[in-house]
Amino acid sequence: MSEAPDPEVVELATKIFDLARQGDTAALTAYVDAGVPANLTNDSGDSLVMLAAYHGHADAVRALLERGADANRANDRGQTPLAGAVFKGETPVIRALLDGGADPAAGTPSAVDTARMFAKTELLELFGAA
Protein backbone atom coordinates (compact mmCIF):
# COMPACT_ATOMS: atom_id res chain seq x y z
CA MET A 1 0.00 0.00 0.00
CA SER A 2 1.51 3.32 -1.05
CA GLU A 3 1.01 6.40 0.98
CA ALA A 4 -0.78 9.44 -0.40
CA PRO A 5 1.49 12.04 -1.96
CA ASP A 6 2.31 15.11 0.10
CA PRO A 7 -0.11 17.88 -0.99
CA GLU A 8 2.73 20.43 -0.98
CA VAL A 9 4.78 18.26 -3.34
CA VAL A 10 1.77 17.86 -5.64
CA GLU A 11 1.21 21.62 -5.58
CA LEU A 12 4.86 22.29 -6.46
CA ALA A 13 4.84 19.71 -9.26
CA THR A 14 1.65 21.24 -10.68
CA LYS A 15 3.31 24.66 -10.65
CA ILE A 16 6.37 23.28 -12.49
CA PHE A 17 4.21 21.59 -15.15
CA ASP A 18 2.37 24.90 -15.61
CA LEU A 19 5.70 26.70 -16.07
CA ALA A 20 6.53 24.25 -18.88
CA ARG A 21 3.14 24.82 -20.51
CA GLN A 22 3.58 28.59 -20.23
CA GLY A 23 7.16 28.54 -21.48
CA ASP A 24 8.56 30.34 -18.44
CA THR A 25 12.10 29.26 -19.21
CA ALA A 26 13.78 31.23 -16.42
CA ALA A 27 11.57 29.89 -13.63
CA LEU A 28 11.49 26.38 -15.06
CA THR A 29 15.27 26.14 -15.36
CA ALA A 30 15.70 27.60 -11.88
CA TYR A 31 13.68 24.69 -10.48
CA VAL A 32 15.61 22.13 -12.53
CA ASP A 33 18.92 23.72 -11.53
CA ALA A 34 17.76 23.49 -7.90
CA GLY A 35 17.16 19.74 -8.20
CA VAL A 36 13.82 19.10 -9.88
CA PRO A 37 14.39 16.21 -12.31
CA ALA A 38 14.66 17.40 -15.92
CA ASN A 39 12.62 14.31 -16.89
CA LEU A 40 9.80 14.92 -14.39
CA THR A 41 6.51 13.53 -15.71
CA ASN A 42 2.90 14.11 -14.76
CA ASP A 43 0.22 11.47 -14.17
CA SER A 44 -0.15 10.98 -17.95
CA GLY A 45 3.56 10.50 -18.48
CA ASP A 46 3.95 13.90 -20.11
CA SER A 47 7.44 15.23 -19.45
CA LEU A 48 8.35 18.86 -19.00
CA VAL A 49 9.82 18.74 -22.52
CA MET A 50 6.56 17.31 -23.88
CA LEU A 51 4.51 20.08 -22.28
CA ALA A 52 6.86 22.85 -23.41
CA ALA A 53 7.08 21.40 -26.93
CA TYR A 54 3.35 20.91 -27.35
CA HIS A 55 2.70 24.49 -26.30
CA GLY A 56 5.32 25.91 -28.69
CA HIS A 57 8.09 26.99 -26.33
CA ALA A 58 11.36 26.27 -28.16
CA ASP A 59 13.54 28.14 -25.64
CA ALA A 60 12.15 26.12 -22.74
CA VAL A 61 12.65 22.90 -24.73
CA ARG A 62 16.28 23.82 -25.45
CA ALA A 63 16.94 24.74 -21.82
CA LEU A 64 15.49 21.45 -20.54
CA LEU A 65 17.46 19.42 -23.08
CA GLU A 66 20.65 21.25 -22.07
CA ARG A 67 19.90 20.11 -18.51
CA GLY A 68 19.64 16.46 -19.43
CA ALA A 69 15.99 16.01 -20.35
CA ASP A 70 15.30 13.15 -22.77
CA ALA A 71 14.14 14.45 -26.16
CA ASN A 72 12.60 11.05 -26.97
CA ARG A 73 10.72 10.37 -23.74
CA ALA A 74 7.27 9.15 -24.71
CA ASN A 75 4.19 9.69 -22.59
CA ASP A 76 1.85 6.91 -21.44
CA ARG A 77 0.19 6.91 -24.88
CA GLY A 78 3.49 6.40 -26.71
CA GLN A 79 3.63 9.99 -28.01
CA THR A 80 6.93 11.85 -28.19
CA PRO A 81 7.57 15.58 -27.92
CA LEU A 82 8.66 15.66 -31.58
CA ALA A 83 5.45 14.07 -32.83
CA GLY A 84 3.46 16.56 -30.74
CA ALA A 85 5.43 19.48 -32.20
CA VAL A 86 4.80 18.16 -35.72
CA PHE A 87 1.08 17.85 -34.96
CA LYS A 88 0.98 21.43 -33.66
CA GLY A 89 3.15 22.78 -36.54
CA GLU A 90 5.77 24.20 -34.17
CA THR A 91 8.80 24.47 -36.49
CA PRO A 92 11.14 26.19 -33.97
CA VAL A 93 10.33 23.46 -31.42
CA ILE A 94 10.89 20.74 -34.04
CA ARG A 95 14.35 22.17 -34.77
CA ALA A 96 15.19 22.46 -31.06
CA LEU A 97 14.18 18.83 -30.49
CA LEU A 98 16.14 17.59 -33.50
CA ASP A 99 19.18 19.57 -32.31
CA GLY A 100 18.70 17.89 -28.93
CA GLY A 101 18.76 14.38 -30.40
CA ALA A 102 15.08 13.66 -30.97
CA ASP A 103 14.46 10.61 -33.18
CA PRO A 104 11.79 11.24 -35.85
CA ALA A 105 11.03 7.50 -35.92
CA ALA A 106 10.38 7.18 -32.17
CA GLY A 107 6.92 6.94 -30.66
CA THR A 108 3.45 5.94 -31.77
CA PRO A 109 2.65 7.59 -34.01
CA SER A 110 6.16 8.78 -34.76
CA ALA A 111 6.97 12.28 -35.97
CA VAL A 112 7.48 10.78 -39.44
CA ASP A 113 4.04 9.13 -39.29
CA THR A 114 2.49 12.39 -38.09
CA ALA A 115 4.15 14.38 -40.88
CA ARG A 116 2.86 11.86 -43.43
CA MET A 117 -0.63 11.95 -41.93
CA PHE A 118 -0.78 15.72 -42.39
CA ALA A 119 1.15 15.81 -45.70
CA LYS A 120 3.94 17.94 -44.24
CA THR A 121 6.44 17.17 -47.01
CA GLU A 122 8.94 19.79 -45.80
CA LEU A 123 9.18 17.97 -42.48
CA LEU A 124 9.49 14.58 -44.16
CA GLU A 125 12.43 16.02 -46.06
CA LEU A 126 13.90 17.42 -42.84
CA PHE A 127 13.54 13.98 -41.24
CA GLY A 128 15.11 12.29 -44.28
CA ALA A 129 11.91 10.34 -44.85
CA ALA A 130 10.65 11.95 -48.07
PDB file of N, CA, C and O in Angstrom, residues 49 58-59 61-66 69-72 82 90-104 126-127:
ATOM      1  N   VAL A  49       9.515  18.472 -21.107  1.00  0.00           N
ATOM      2  CA  VAL A  49       9.817  18.741 -22.521  1.00  0.00           C
ATOM      3  C   VAL A  49       8.554  18.574 -23.367  1.00  0.00           C
ATOM      4  O   VAL A  49       8.278  19.399 -24.246  1.00  0.00           O
ATOM      5  N   ALA A  58      10.064  26.801 -27.730  1.00  0.00           N
ATOM      6  CA  ALA A  58      11.358  26.270 -28.158  1.00  0.00           C
ATOM      7  C   ALA A  58      12.474  26.587 -27.167  1.00  0.00           C
ATOM      8  O   ALA A  58      13.337  25.740 -26.918  1.00  0.00           O
ATOM      9  N   ASP A  59      12.476  27.787 -26.596  1.00  0.00           N
ATOM     10  CA  ASP A  59      13.535  28.137 -25.643  1.00  0.00           C
ATOM     11  C   ASP A  59      13.481  27.255 -24.406  1.00  0.00           C
ATOM     12  O   ASP A  59      14.516  26.807 -23.908  1.00  0.00           O
ATOM     13  N   VAL A  61      12.225  24.230 -24.282  1.00  0.00           N
ATOM     14  CA  VAL A  61      12.646  22.897 -24.727  1.00  0.00           C
ATOM     15  C   VAL A  61      14.169  22.826 -24.748  1.00  0.00           C
ATOM     16  O   VAL A  61      14.763  21.887 -24.209  1.00  0.00           O
ATOM     17  N   ARG A  62      14.808  23.812 -25.379  1.00  0.00           N
ATOM     18  CA  ARG A  62      16.276  23.824 -25.455  1.00  0.00           C
ATOM     19  C   ARG A  62      16.902  23.807 -24.066  1.00  0.00           C
ATOM     20  O   ARG A  62      17.842  23.053 -23.803  1.00  0.00           O
ATOM     21  N   ALA A  63      16.385  24.642 -23.178  1.00  0.00           N
ATOM     22  CA  ALA A  63      16.941  24.738 -21.825  1.00  0.00           C
ATOM     23  C   ALA A  63      16.807  23.413 -21.072  1.00  0.00           C
ATOM     24  O   ALA A  63      17.743  22.993 -20.374  1.00  0.00           O
ATOM     25  N   LEU A  64      15.680  22.750 -21.214  1.00  0.00           N
ATOM     26  CA  LEU A  64      15.489  21.452 -20.544  1.00  0.00           C
ATOM     27  C   LEU A  64      16.425  20.399 -21.125  1.00  0.00           C
ATOM     28  O   LEU A  64      17.028  19.613 -20.385  1.00  0.00           O
ATOM     29  N   LEU A  65      16.564  20.384 -22.451  1.00  0.00           N
ATOM     30  CA  LEU A  65      17.456  19.416 -23.083  1.00  0.00           C
ATOM     31  C   LEU A  65      18.902  19.653 -22.658  1.00  0.00           C
ATOM     32  O   LEU A  65      19.643  18.695 -22.403  1.00  0.00           O
ATOM     33  N   GLU A  66      19.288  20.916 -22.532  1.00  0.00           N
ATOM     34  CA  GLU A  66      20.645  21.246 -22.067  1.00  0.00           C
ATOM     35  C   GLU A  66      20.879  20.762 -20.645  1.00  0.00           C
ATOM     36  O   GLU A  66      22.016  20.548 -20.242  1.00  0.00           O
ATOM     37  N   ALA A  69      17.291  16.609 -20.039  1.00  0.00           N
ATOM     38  CA  ALA A  69      15.990  16.012 -20.348  1.00  0.00           C
ATOM     39  C   ALA A  69      16.108  15.149 -21.598  1.00  0.00           C
ATOM     40  O   ALA A  69      16.918  15.422 -22.490  1.00  0.00           O
ATOM     41  N   ASP A  70      15.298  14.107 -21.655  1.00  0.00           N
ATOM     42  CA  ASP A  70      15.297  13.150 -22.766  1.00  0.00           C
ATOM     43  C   ASP A  70      14.360  13.640 -23.863  1.00  0.00           C
ATOM     44  O   ASP A  70      13.146  13.714 -23.660  1.00  0.00           O
ATOM     45  N   ALA A  71      14.935  13.947 -25.032  1.00  0.00           N
ATOM     46  CA  ALA A  71      14.141  14.449 -26.160  1.00  0.00           C
ATOM     47  C   ALA A  71      13.172  13.406 -26.699  1.00  0.00           C
ATOM     48  O   ALA A  71      12.203  13.751 -27.375  1.00  0.00           O
ATOM     49  N   ASN A  72      13.419  12.133 -26.422  1.00  0.00           N
ATOM     50  CA  ASN A  72      12.596  11.051 -26.968  1.00  0.00           C
ATOM     51  C   ASN A  72      11.659  10.422 -25.959  1.00  0.00           C
ATOM     52  O   ASN A  72      11.004   9.425 -26.272  1.00  0.00           O
ATOM     53  N   LEU A  82       8.500  15.302 -30.172  1.00  0.00           N
ATOM     54  CA  LEU A  82       8.665  15.661 -31.579  1.00  0.00           C
ATOM     55  C   LEU A  82       7.377  15.431 -32.367  1.00  0.00           C
ATOM     56  O   LEU A  82       6.967  16.282 -33.162  1.00  0.00           O
ATOM     57  N   GLU A  90       4.826  23.340 -34.895  1.00  0.00           N
ATOM     58  CA  GLU A  90       5.767  24.201 -34.175  1.00  0.00           C
ATOM     59  C   GLU A  90       7.193  24.013 -34.705  1.00  0.00           C
ATOM     60  O   GLU A  90       8.013  23.322 -34.112  1.00  0.00           O
ATOM     61  N   THR A  91       7.501  24.649 -35.837  1.00  0.00           N
ATOM     62  CA  THR A  91       8.796  24.468 -36.491  1.00  0.00           C
ATOM     63  C   THR A  91       9.984  24.810 -35.588  1.00  0.00           C
ATOM     64  O   THR A  91      10.948  24.034 -35.539  1.00  0.00           O
ATOM     65  N   PRO A  92       9.994  25.922 -34.848  1.00  0.00           N
ATOM     66  CA  PRO A  92      11.141  26.189 -33.971  1.00  0.00           C
ATOM     67  C   PRO A  92      11.341  25.096 -32.912  1.00  0.00           C
ATOM     68  O   PRO A  92      12.469  24.753 -32.571  1.00  0.00           O
ATOM     69  N   VAL A  93      10.246  24.545 -32.409  1.00  0.00           N
ATOM     70  CA  VAL A  93      10.330  23.459 -31.422  1.00  0.00           C
ATOM     71  C   VAL A  93      10.880  22.198 -32.094  1.00  0.00           C
ATOM     72  O   VAL A  93      11.717  21.504 -31.523  1.00  0.00           O
ATOM     73  N   ILE A  94      10.412  21.916 -33.301  1.00  0.00           N
ATOM     74  CA  ILE A  94      10.894  20.744 -34.038  1.00  0.00           C
ATOM     75  C   ILE A  94      12.409  20.835 -34.194  1.00  0.00           C
ATOM     76  O   ILE A  94      13.129  19.865 -33.926  1.00  0.00           O
ATOM     77  N   ARG A  95      12.906  21.990 -34.585  1.00  0.00           N
ATOM     78  CA  ARG A  95      14.352  22.173 -34.769  1.00  0.00           C
ATOM     79  C   ARG A  95      15.101  22.027 -33.445  1.00  0.00           C
ATOM     80  O   ARG A  95      16.153  21.402 -33.388  1.00  0.00           O
ATOM     81  N   ALA A  96      14.548  22.573 -32.372  1.00  0.00           N
ATOM     82  CA  ALA A  96      15.186  22.456 -31.056  1.00  0.00           C
ATOM     83  C   ALA A  96      15.262  20.990 -30.629  1.00  0.00           C
ATOM     84  O   ALA A  96      16.292  20.537 -30.109  1.00  0.00           O
ATOM     85  N   LEU A  97      14.186  20.252 -30.860  1.00  0.00           N
ATOM     86  CA  LEU A  97      14.178  18.831 -30.489  1.00  0.00           C
ATOM     87  C   LEU A  97      15.166  18.035 -31.334  1.00  0.00           C
ATOM     88  O   LEU A  97      15.900  17.193 -30.807  1.00  0.00           O
ATOM     89  N   LEU A  98      15.191  18.292 -32.632  1.00  0.00           N
ATOM     90  CA  LEU A  98      16.144  17.591 -33.499  1.00  0.00           C
ATOM     91  C   LEU A  98      17.577  17.909 -33.078  1.00  0.00           C
ATOM     92  O   LEU A  98      18.422  17.012 -33.003  1.00  0.00           O
ATOM     93  N   ASP A  99      17.847  19.185 -32.779  1.00  0.00           N
ATOM     94  CA  ASP A  99      19.182  19.572 -32.309  1.00  0.00           C
ATOM     95  C   ASP A  99      19.528  18.866 -31.003  1.00  0.00           C
ATOM     96  O   ASP A  99      20.701  18.602 -30.724  1.00  0.00           O
ATOM     97  N   GLY A 100      18.504  18.561 -30.205  1.00  0.00           N
ATOM     98  CA  GLY A 100      18.697  17.891 -28.928  1.00  0.00           C
ATOM     99  C   GLY A 100      18.682  16.379 -29.011  1.00  0.00           C
ATOM    100  O   GLY A 100      18.676  15.697 -27.990  1.00  0.00           O
ATOM    101  N   GLY A 101      18.658  15.836 -30.230  1.00  0.00           N
ATOM    102  CA  GLY A 101      18.759  14.385 -30.400  1.00  0.00           C
ATOM    103  C   GLY A 101      17.458  13.643 -30.564  1.00  0.00           C
ATOM    104  O   GLY A 101      17.437  12.411 -30.495  1.00  0.00           O
ATOM    105  N   ALA A 102      16.357  14.351 -30.793  1.00  0.00           N
ATOM    106  CA  ALA A 102      15.077  13.660 -30.972  1.00  0.00           C
ATOM    107  C   ALA A 102      15.117  12.775 -32.214  1.00  0.00           C
ATOM    108  O   ALA A 102      15.657  13.167 -33.248  1.00  0.00           O
ATOM    109  N   ASP A 103      14.522  11.596 -32.091  1.00  0.00           N
ATOM    110  CA  ASP A 103      14.461  10.614 -33.181  1.00  0.00           C
ATOM    111  C   ASP A 103      13.103  10.714 -33.863  1.00  0.00           C
ATOM    112  O   ASP A 103      12.083  10.411 -33.242  1.00  0.00           O
ATOM    113  N   PRO A 104      13.073  11.112 -35.147  1.00  0.00           N
ATOM    114  CA  PRO A 104      11.791  11.236 -35.847  1.00  0.00           C
ATOM    115  C   PRO A 104      11.019   9.923 -35.983  1.00  0.00           C
ATOM    116  O   PRO A 104       9.823   9.942 -36.225  1.00  0.00           O
ATOM    117  N   LEU A 126      13.044  17.115 -43.985  1.00  0.00           N
ATOM    118  CA  LEU A 126      13.899  17.418 -42.837  1.00  0.00           C
ATOM    119  C   LEU A 126      14.266  16.151 -42.090  1.00  0.00           C
ATOM    120  O   LEU A 126      15.404  15.975 -41.639  1.00  0.00           O
ATOM    121  N   PHE A 127      13.323  15.234 -41.956  1.00  0.00           N
ATOM    122  CA  PHE A 127      13.542  13.983 -41.241  1.00  0.00           C
ATOM    123  C   PHE A 127      14.270  12.939 -42.105  1.00  0.00           C
ATOM    124  O   PHE A 127      14.588  11.862 -41.627  1.00  0.00           O
TER     125      PHE A 127
END
